[in-house]
Short mmCIF file of C-alpha atoms in Angstrom, two decimals:
data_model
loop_
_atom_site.label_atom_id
_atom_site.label_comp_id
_atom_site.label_asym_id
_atom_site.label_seq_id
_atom_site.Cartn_x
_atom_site.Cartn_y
_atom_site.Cartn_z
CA UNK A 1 113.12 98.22 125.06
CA UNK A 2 113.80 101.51 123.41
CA UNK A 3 111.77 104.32 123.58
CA UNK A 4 110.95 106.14 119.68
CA UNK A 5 111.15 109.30 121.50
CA UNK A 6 112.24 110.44 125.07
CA UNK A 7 110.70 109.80 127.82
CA UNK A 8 109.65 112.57 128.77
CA UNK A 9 107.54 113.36 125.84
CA UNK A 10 105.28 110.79 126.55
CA UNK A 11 104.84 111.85 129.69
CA UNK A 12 104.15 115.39 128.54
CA UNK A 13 101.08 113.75 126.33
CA UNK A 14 99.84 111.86 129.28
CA UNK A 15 100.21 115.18 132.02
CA UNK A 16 97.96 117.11 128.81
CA UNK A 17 95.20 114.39 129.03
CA UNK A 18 95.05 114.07 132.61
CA UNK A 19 94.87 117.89 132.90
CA UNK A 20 91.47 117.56 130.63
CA UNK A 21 90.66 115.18 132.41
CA UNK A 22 90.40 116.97 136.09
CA UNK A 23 88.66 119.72 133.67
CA UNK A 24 86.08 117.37 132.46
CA UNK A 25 84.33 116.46 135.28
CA UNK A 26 85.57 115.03 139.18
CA UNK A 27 86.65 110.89 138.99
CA UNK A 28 86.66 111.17 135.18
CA UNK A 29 88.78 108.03 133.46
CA UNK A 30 90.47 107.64 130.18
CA UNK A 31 91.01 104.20 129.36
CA UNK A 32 93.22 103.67 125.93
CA UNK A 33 93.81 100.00 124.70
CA UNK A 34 96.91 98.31 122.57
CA UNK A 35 96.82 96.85 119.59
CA UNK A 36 96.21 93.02 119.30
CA UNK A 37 97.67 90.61 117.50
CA UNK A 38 95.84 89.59 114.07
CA UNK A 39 96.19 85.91 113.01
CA UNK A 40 97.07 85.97 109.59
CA UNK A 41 96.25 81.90 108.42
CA UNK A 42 95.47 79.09 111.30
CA UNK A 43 98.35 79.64 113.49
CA UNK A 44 100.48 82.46 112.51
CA UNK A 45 99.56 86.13 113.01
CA UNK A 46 100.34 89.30 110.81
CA UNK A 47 103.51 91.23 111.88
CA UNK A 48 102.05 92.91 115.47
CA UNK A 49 101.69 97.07 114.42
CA UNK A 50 100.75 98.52 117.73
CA UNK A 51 97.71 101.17 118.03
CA UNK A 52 99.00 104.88 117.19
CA UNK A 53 97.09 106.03 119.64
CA UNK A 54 97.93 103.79 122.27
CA UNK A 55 101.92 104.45 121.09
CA UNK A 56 101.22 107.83 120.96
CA UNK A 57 100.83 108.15 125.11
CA UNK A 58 103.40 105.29 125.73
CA UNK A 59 105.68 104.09 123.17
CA UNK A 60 105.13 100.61 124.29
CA UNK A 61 105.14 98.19 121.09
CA UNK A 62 103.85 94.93 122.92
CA UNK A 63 100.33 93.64 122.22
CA UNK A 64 97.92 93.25 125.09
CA UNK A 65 98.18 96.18 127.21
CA UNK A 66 96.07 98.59 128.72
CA UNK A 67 96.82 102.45 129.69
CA UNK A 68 94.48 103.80 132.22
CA UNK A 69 94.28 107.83 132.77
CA UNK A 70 92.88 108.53 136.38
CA UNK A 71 93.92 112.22 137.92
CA UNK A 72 92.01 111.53 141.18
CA UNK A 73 93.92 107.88 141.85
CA UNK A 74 96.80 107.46 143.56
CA UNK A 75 98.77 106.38 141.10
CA UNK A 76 97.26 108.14 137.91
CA UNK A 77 99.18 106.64 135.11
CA UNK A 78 98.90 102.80 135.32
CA UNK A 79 99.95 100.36 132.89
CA UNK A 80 98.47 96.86 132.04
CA UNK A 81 100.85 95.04 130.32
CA UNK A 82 101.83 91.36 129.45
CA UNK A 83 103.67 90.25 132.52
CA UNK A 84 107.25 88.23 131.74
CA UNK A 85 106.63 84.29 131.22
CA UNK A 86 110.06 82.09 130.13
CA UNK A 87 108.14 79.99 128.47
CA UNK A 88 106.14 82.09 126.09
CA UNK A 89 109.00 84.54 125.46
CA UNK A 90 110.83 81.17 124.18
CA UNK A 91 108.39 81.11 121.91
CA UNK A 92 107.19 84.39 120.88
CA UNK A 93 109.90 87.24 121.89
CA UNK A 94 110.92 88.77 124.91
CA UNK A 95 108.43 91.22 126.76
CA UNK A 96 109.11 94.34 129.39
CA UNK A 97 106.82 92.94 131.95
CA UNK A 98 105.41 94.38 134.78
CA UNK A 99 108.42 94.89 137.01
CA UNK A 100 110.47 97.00 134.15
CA UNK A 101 107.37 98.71 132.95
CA UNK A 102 107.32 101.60 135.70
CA UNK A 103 110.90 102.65 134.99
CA UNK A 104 110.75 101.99 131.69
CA UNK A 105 107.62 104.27 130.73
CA UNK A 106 107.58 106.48 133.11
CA UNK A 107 104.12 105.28 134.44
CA UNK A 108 102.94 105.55 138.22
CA UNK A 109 101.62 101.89 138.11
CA UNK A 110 102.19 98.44 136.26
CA UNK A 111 100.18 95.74 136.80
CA UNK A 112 99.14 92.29 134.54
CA UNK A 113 96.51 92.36 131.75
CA UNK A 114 94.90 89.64 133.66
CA UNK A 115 94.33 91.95 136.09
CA UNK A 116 93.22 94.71 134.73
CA UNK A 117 89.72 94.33 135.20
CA UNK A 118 89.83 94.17 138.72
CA UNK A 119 91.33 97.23 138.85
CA UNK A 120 89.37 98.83 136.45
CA UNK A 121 86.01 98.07 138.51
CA UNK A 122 87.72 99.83 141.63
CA UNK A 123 88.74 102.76 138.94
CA UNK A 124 85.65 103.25 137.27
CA UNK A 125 83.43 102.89 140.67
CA UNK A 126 82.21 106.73 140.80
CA UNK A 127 83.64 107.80 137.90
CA UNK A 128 81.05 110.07 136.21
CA UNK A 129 82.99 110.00 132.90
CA UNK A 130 85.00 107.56 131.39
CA UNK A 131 86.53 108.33 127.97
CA UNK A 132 87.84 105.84 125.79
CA UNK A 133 88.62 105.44 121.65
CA UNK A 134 84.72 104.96 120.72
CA UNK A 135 86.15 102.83 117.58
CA UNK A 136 87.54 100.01 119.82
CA UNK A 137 84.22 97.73 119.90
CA UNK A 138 85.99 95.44 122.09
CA UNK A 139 87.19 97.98 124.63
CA UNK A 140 83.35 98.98 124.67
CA UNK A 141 82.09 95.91 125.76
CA UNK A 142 84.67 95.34 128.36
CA UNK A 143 83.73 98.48 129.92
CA UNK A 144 80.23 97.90 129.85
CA UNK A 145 80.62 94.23 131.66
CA UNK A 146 82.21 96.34 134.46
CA UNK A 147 79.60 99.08 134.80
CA UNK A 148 77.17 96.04 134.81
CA UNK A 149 78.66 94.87 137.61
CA UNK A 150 78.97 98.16 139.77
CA UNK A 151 74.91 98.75 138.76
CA UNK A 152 74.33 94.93 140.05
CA UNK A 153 75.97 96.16 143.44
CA UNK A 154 74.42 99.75 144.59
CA UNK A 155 73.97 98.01 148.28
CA UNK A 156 77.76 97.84 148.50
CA UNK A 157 78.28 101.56 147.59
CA UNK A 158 78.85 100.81 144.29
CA UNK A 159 78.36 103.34 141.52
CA UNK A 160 78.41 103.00 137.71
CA UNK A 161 79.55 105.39 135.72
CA UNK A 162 77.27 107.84 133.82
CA UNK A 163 78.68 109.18 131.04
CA UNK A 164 80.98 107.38 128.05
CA UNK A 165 82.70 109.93 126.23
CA UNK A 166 84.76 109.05 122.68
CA UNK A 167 88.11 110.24 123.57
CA UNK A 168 89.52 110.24 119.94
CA UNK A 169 89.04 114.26 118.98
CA UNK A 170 91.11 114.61 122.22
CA UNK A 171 94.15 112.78 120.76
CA UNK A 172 93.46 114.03 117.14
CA UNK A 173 93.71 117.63 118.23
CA UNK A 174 97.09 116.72 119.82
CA UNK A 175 98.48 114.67 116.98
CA UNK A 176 97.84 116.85 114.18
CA UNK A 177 100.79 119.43 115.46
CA UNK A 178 104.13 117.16 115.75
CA UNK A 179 106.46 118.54 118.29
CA UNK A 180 110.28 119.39 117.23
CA UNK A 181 111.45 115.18 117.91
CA UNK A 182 108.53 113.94 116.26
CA UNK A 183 109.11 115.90 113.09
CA UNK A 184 112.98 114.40 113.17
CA UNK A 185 111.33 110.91 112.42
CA UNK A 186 109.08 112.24 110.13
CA UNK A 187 112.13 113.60 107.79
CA UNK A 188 114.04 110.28 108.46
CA UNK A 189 111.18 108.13 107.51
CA UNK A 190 110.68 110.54 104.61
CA UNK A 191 114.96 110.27 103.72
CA UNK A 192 114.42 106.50 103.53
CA UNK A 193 111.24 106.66 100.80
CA UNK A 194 113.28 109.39 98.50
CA UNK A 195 116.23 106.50 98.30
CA UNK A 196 113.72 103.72 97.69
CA UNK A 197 111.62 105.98 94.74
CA UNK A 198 114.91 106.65 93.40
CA UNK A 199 116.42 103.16 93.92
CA UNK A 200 113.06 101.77 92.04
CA UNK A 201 113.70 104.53 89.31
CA UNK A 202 117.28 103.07 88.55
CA UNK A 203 115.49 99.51 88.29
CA UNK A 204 112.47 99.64 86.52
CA UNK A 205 112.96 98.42 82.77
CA UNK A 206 110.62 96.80 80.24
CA UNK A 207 110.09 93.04 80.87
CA UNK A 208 110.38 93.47 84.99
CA UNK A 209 107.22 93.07 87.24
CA UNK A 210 105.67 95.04 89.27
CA UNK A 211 106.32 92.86 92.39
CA UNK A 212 110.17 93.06 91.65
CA UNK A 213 110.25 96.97 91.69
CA UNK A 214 108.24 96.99 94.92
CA UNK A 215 110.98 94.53 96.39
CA UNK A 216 113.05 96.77 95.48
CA UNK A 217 111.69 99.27 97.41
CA UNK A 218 111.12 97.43 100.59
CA UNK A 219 114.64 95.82 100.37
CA UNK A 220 115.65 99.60 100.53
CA UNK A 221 113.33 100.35 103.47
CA UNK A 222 114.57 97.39 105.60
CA UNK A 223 118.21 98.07 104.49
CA UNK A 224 117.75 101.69 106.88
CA UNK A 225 115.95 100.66 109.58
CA UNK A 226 112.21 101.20 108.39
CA UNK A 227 111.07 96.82 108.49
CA UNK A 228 108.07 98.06 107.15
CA UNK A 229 105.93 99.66 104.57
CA UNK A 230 103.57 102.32 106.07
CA UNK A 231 100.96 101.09 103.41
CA UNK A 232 100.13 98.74 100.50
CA UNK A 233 102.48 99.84 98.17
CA UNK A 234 101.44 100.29 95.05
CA UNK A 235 103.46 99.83 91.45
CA UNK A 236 100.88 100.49 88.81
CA UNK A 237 102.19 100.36 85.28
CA UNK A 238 100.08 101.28 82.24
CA UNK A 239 96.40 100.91 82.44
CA UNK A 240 96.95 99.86 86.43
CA UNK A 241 98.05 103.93 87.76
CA UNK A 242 94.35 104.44 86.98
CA UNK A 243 93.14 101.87 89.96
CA UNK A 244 94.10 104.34 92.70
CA UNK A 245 94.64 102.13 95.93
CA UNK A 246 96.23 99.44 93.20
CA UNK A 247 98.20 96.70 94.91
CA UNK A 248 98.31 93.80 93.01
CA UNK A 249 101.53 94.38 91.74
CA UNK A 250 101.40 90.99 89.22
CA UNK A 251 102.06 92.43 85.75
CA UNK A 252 104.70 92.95 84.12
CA UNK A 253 106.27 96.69 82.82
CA UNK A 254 106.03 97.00 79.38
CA UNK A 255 108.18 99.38 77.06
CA UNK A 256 105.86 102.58 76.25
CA UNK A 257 104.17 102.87 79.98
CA UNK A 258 104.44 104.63 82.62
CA UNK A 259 104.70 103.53 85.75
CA UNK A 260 102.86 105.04 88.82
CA UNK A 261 104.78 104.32 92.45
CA UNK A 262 103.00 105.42 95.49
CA UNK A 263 104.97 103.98 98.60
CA UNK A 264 106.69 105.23 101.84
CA UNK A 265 108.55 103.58 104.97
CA UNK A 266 107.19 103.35 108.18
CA UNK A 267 110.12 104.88 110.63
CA UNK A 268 109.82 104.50 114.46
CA UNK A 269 106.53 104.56 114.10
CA UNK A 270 105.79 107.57 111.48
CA UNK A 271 105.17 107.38 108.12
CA UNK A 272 106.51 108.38 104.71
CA UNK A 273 104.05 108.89 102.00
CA UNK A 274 105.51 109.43 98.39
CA UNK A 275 104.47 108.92 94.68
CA UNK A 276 106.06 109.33 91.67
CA UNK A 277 105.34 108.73 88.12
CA UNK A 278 107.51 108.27 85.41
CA UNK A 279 108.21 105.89 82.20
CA UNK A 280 109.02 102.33 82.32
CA UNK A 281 111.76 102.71 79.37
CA UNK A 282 113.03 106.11 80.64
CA UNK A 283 111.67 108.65 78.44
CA UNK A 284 108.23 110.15 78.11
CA UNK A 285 106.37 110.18 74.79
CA UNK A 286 104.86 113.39 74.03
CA UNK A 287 101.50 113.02 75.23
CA UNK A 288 102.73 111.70 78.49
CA UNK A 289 105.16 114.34 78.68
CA UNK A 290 102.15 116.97 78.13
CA UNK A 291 99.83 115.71 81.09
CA UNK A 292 102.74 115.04 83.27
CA UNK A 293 103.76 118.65 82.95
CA UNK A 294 99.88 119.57 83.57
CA UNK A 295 100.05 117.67 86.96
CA UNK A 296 103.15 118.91 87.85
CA UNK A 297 102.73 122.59 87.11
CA UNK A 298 99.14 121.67 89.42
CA UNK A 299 101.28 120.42 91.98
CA UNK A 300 103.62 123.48 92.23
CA UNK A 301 100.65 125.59 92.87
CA UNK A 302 99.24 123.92 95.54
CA UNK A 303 102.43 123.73 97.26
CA UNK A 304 102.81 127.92 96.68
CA UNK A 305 99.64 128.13 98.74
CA UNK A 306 101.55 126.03 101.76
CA UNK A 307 101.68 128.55 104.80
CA UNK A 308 100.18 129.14 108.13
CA UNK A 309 96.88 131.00 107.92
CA UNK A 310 95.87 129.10 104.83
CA UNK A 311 94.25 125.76 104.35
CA UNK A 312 93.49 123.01 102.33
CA UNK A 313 90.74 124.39 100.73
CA UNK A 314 92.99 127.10 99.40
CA UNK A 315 95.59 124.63 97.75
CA UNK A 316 93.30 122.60 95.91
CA UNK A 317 91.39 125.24 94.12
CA UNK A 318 95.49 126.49 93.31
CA UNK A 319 95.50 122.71 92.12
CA UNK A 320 92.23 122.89 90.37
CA UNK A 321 92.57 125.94 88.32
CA UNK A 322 95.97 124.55 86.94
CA UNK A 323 94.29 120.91 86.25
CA UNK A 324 91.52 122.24 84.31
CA UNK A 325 93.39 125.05 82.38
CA UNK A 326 96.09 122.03 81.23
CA UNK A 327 93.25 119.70 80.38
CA UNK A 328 91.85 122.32 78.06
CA UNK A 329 94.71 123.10 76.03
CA UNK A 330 95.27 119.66 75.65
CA UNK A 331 91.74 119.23 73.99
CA UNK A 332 90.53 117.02 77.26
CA UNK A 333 87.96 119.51 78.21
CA UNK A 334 86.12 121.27 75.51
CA UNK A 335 83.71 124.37 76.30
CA UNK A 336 83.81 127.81 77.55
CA UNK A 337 87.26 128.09 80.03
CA UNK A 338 85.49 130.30 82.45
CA UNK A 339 82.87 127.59 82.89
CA UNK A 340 84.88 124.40 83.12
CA UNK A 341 86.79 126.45 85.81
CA UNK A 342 83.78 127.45 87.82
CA UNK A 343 82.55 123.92 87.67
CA UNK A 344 85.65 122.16 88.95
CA UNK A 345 85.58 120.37 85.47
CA UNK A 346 88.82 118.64 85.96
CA UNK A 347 87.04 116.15 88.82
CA UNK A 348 85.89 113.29 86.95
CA UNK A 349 89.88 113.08 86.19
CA UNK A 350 91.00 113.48 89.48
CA UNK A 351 88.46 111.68 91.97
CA UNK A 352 90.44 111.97 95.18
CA UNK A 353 91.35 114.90 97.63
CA UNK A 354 94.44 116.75 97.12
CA UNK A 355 95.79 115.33 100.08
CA UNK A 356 95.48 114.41 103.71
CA UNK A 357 97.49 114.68 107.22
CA UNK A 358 100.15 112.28 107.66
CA UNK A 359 101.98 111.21 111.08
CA UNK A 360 102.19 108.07 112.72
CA UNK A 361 99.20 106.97 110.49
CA UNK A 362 99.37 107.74 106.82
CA UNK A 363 95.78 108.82 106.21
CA UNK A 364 96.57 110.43 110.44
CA UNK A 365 94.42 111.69 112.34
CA UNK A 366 92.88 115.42 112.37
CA UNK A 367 89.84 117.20 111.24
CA UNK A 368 90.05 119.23 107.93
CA UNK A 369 87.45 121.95 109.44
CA UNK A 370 87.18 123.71 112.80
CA UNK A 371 83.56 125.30 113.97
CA UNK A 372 81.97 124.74 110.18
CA UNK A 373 85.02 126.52 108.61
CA UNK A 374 88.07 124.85 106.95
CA UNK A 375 90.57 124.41 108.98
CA UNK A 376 94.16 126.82 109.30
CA UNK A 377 97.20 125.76 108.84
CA UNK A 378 99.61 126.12 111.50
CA UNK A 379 103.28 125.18 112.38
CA UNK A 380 103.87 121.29 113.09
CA UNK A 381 101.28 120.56 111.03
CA UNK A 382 101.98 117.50 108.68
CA UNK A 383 100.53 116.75 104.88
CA UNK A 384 100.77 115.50 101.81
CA UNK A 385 99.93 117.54 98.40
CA UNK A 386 99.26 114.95 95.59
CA UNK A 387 97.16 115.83 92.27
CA UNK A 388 96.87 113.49 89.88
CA UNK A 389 95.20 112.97 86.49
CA UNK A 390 93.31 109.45 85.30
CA UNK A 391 92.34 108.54 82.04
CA UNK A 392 91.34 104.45 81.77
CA UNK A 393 90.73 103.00 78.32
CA UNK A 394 87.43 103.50 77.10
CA UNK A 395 87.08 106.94 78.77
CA UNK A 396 84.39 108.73 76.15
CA UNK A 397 84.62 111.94 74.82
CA UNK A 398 88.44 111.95 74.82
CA UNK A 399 90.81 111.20 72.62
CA UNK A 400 91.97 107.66 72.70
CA UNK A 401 95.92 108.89 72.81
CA UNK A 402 95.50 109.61 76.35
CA UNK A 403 93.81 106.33 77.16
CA UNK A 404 96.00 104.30 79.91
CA UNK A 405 97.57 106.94 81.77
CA UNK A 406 97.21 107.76 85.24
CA UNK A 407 99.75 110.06 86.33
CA UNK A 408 99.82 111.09 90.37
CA UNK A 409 102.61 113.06 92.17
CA UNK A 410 102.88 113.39 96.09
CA UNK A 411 105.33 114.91 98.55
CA UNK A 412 105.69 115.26 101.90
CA UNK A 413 105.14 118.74 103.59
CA UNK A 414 105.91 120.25 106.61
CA UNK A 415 104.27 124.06 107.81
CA UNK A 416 106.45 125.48 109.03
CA UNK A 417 106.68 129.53 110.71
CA UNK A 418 107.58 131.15 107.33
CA UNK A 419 106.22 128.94 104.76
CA UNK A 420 106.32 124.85 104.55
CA UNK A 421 109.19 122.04 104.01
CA UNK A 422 108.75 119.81 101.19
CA UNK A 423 110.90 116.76 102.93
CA UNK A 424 110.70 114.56 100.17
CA UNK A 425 111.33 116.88 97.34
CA UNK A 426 114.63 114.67 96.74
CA UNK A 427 113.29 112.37 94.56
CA UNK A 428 113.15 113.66 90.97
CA UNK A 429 110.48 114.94 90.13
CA UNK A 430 110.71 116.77 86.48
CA UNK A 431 110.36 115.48 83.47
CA UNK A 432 114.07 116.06 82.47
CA UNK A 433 115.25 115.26 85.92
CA UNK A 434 113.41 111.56 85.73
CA UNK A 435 114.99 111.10 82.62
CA UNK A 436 118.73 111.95 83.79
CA UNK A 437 118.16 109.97 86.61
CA UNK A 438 117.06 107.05 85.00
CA UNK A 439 119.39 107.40 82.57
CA UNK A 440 122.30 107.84 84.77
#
């Protein structure tokens, strides 16, 4: 197997935790499972996606394994892996096995999955702290069969653990800053989402469905090395951009409607997380045109507010202000400006955050707020900025000319030392740049 990233990044991650570790408390354990595969219908299982956590230490994308974290063992870094069998690789694939796995992932020790819990009741004998991913109910009750066991034998010396500590802030706090390699996926698994947005641009007409354009897409993903989506993807036209996680994809595009695509590969792992929203038959109507620009212009001023220091509290009252001041003129909101703007009046049109970390998960891991203040932006840091604007049918107090549009835009940002990276700013994005494109 290939490695998404060099070796010796991985074992940079796993040196970090191991030094916490030794901090923690003596004999402490970290114990971080794989992924398992999820049957999809009787006999046949969903594509395996391994745990981002679990590929985040080792880069190991077999199901079934194990990583144990022990500073005070002889061999600290052991592996638990699926051990080579002809017969089931004839079947199912080839695997690394135990014999390759040392070299292979830089561990100190491989050893077989059915194993593992023999060596885990050596590893966790003593060990006043064990943390593992508190989110991993199976994991849980594995571990507690073994501490049953070591509190069934104290006349043999043996000793149950006596803490259980949810390692998961651990890893957030190191995934939230991507290191220089990492961020190198990142823009290649954003490169391959600009050409599929604007390869779906160049296809959508009147009369197509929604499943064909997100074919499109995905044929575009495969075609560059991304075999999958990093989410649902989601090709709402008309009335469907206002169902925000919308992924039907069944009707078909009809001449007069836009057409809301939020959609982004998965590279090597990372994802790309992109939306665009433009009109099925290539050029906006006016009123489209007008709350596009709204969004847009709302859009532009969050991203002005990208730097290190600030934070994403900062970018969506840049976001706000612009989305209620737009709505206004446009008749949307009525009342006093100063008090629509103090009241965030533009919410019951935009529902959803402004945006959200993104990594080897698309919604990835990190807290938004650091000792009960909002949390700074710093360099390596990883997000997407994506206001939108919602109006279904039947939405009162509004005129019924904006009924049926939902309108969202969404790039993918990078802080950087100076400022931030927009890595998907590619795809167009204005409303005379949509149009040429489409056109073209």
């Amino acid at each position: 197997m290939k490695l998404s990233l060099p070796l010796d990044e991985f074992k940079k991650r796993r040196a970090h935790i191991l030094k916490k570790l030794t901090k923690a408390s003596p004999n402490a354990v970290a114990v971080i499972p794989g992924a398992q595969l999820q049957t999809r219908s009787r006999d046949t299982e969903f594509p395996f996606r391994q745990d981002s956590d679990f590929f985040y230490l080792t880069g190991f994308d077999e199901p079934n394994a194990l990583l144990v974290l022990a500073p005070n063992a002889d061999d600290p870094v052991q592996l638990y892996c699926q051990p080579t069998s002809p017969s089931e690789e004839v079947w199912h694939g080839r695997r690394l096995g135990v014999d390759n796995a040392t070299d292979t992932l830089g561990v100190d020790f491989a050893a077989s999955i059915e194993d593992a819990d023999d060596y885990l009741f050596a590893l966790l004998d003593g060990a006043e702290q064990v943390f593992y991913p508190h989110d991993k109910p199976e994991l849980a009750a594995q571990l507690s069969m073994i501490a049953d066991e070591l509190r069934a034998a104290p006349k043999k010396g043996h000793q149950a653990p006596t803490a259980w500590v949810d390692i998961n802030p651990w890893l957030a706090d190191m995934r939230i800053i991507k290191s220089a390699a990492e961020l190198d996926l990142m823009r290649q698994a954003a490169a391959i989402s600009v050409a599929a947005h604007k390869r779906a641009m160049r296809f959508a007409k009147p009369g197509k469905f929604e499943y064909q354009v997100a074919a499109e897409i995905h044929h575009e993903f495969a075609m560059h090395g991304a075999l999958s989506a990093a989410y649902g993807t989601i090709c709402g036209g008309g009335e469907n951009a206002c169902i925000l996680h919308y992924t039907e994809n069944k009707s078909e595009l009809r001449d007069g409607d836009l057409l809301l695509i939020d959609a982004g590969a998965e590279f090597a792992g990372y994802a790309g997380d992109i939306t665009r929203t433009f009109p099925v038959n290539g050029r906006f109507s006016a009123e489209q045109k007008a709350l596009y620009n709204v969004v847009l212009a709302a859009q532009e001023a969050a991203l002005a507010t990208l730097k290190p220091g600030s934070d994403m509290a900062k970018a969506f009252e840049a976001a706000g202000d612009v989305l209620t001041t737009g709505l206004h003129e446009l008749g949307i909101l009525q009342g006093d400006a100063r008090d629509l703007m103090e009241n965030h009046a533009f919410r019951p049109f935009m529902i959803h955050g402004l945006g959200h970390w993104l990594g080897l998960d698309v919604h990835d891991v990190g807290t938004y707020t650091q000792a009960g203040k909002k949390r700074k932006f710093e360099p390596g840091m990883v997000l997407t900025i994506e206001p939108g604007i919602y109006i279904p049918t039947g939405t009162e107090g509004v005129d019924s000319k904006w009924h049926g549009i939902g309108i969202r835009i969404e790039d993918d940002v990078i802080i950087t030392e100076t400022g931030h990276e927009n890595m998907t700013a590619k795809v167009p994005k204005t409303v005379e740049e949509i149009e040429q494109w489409m056109a073209g």
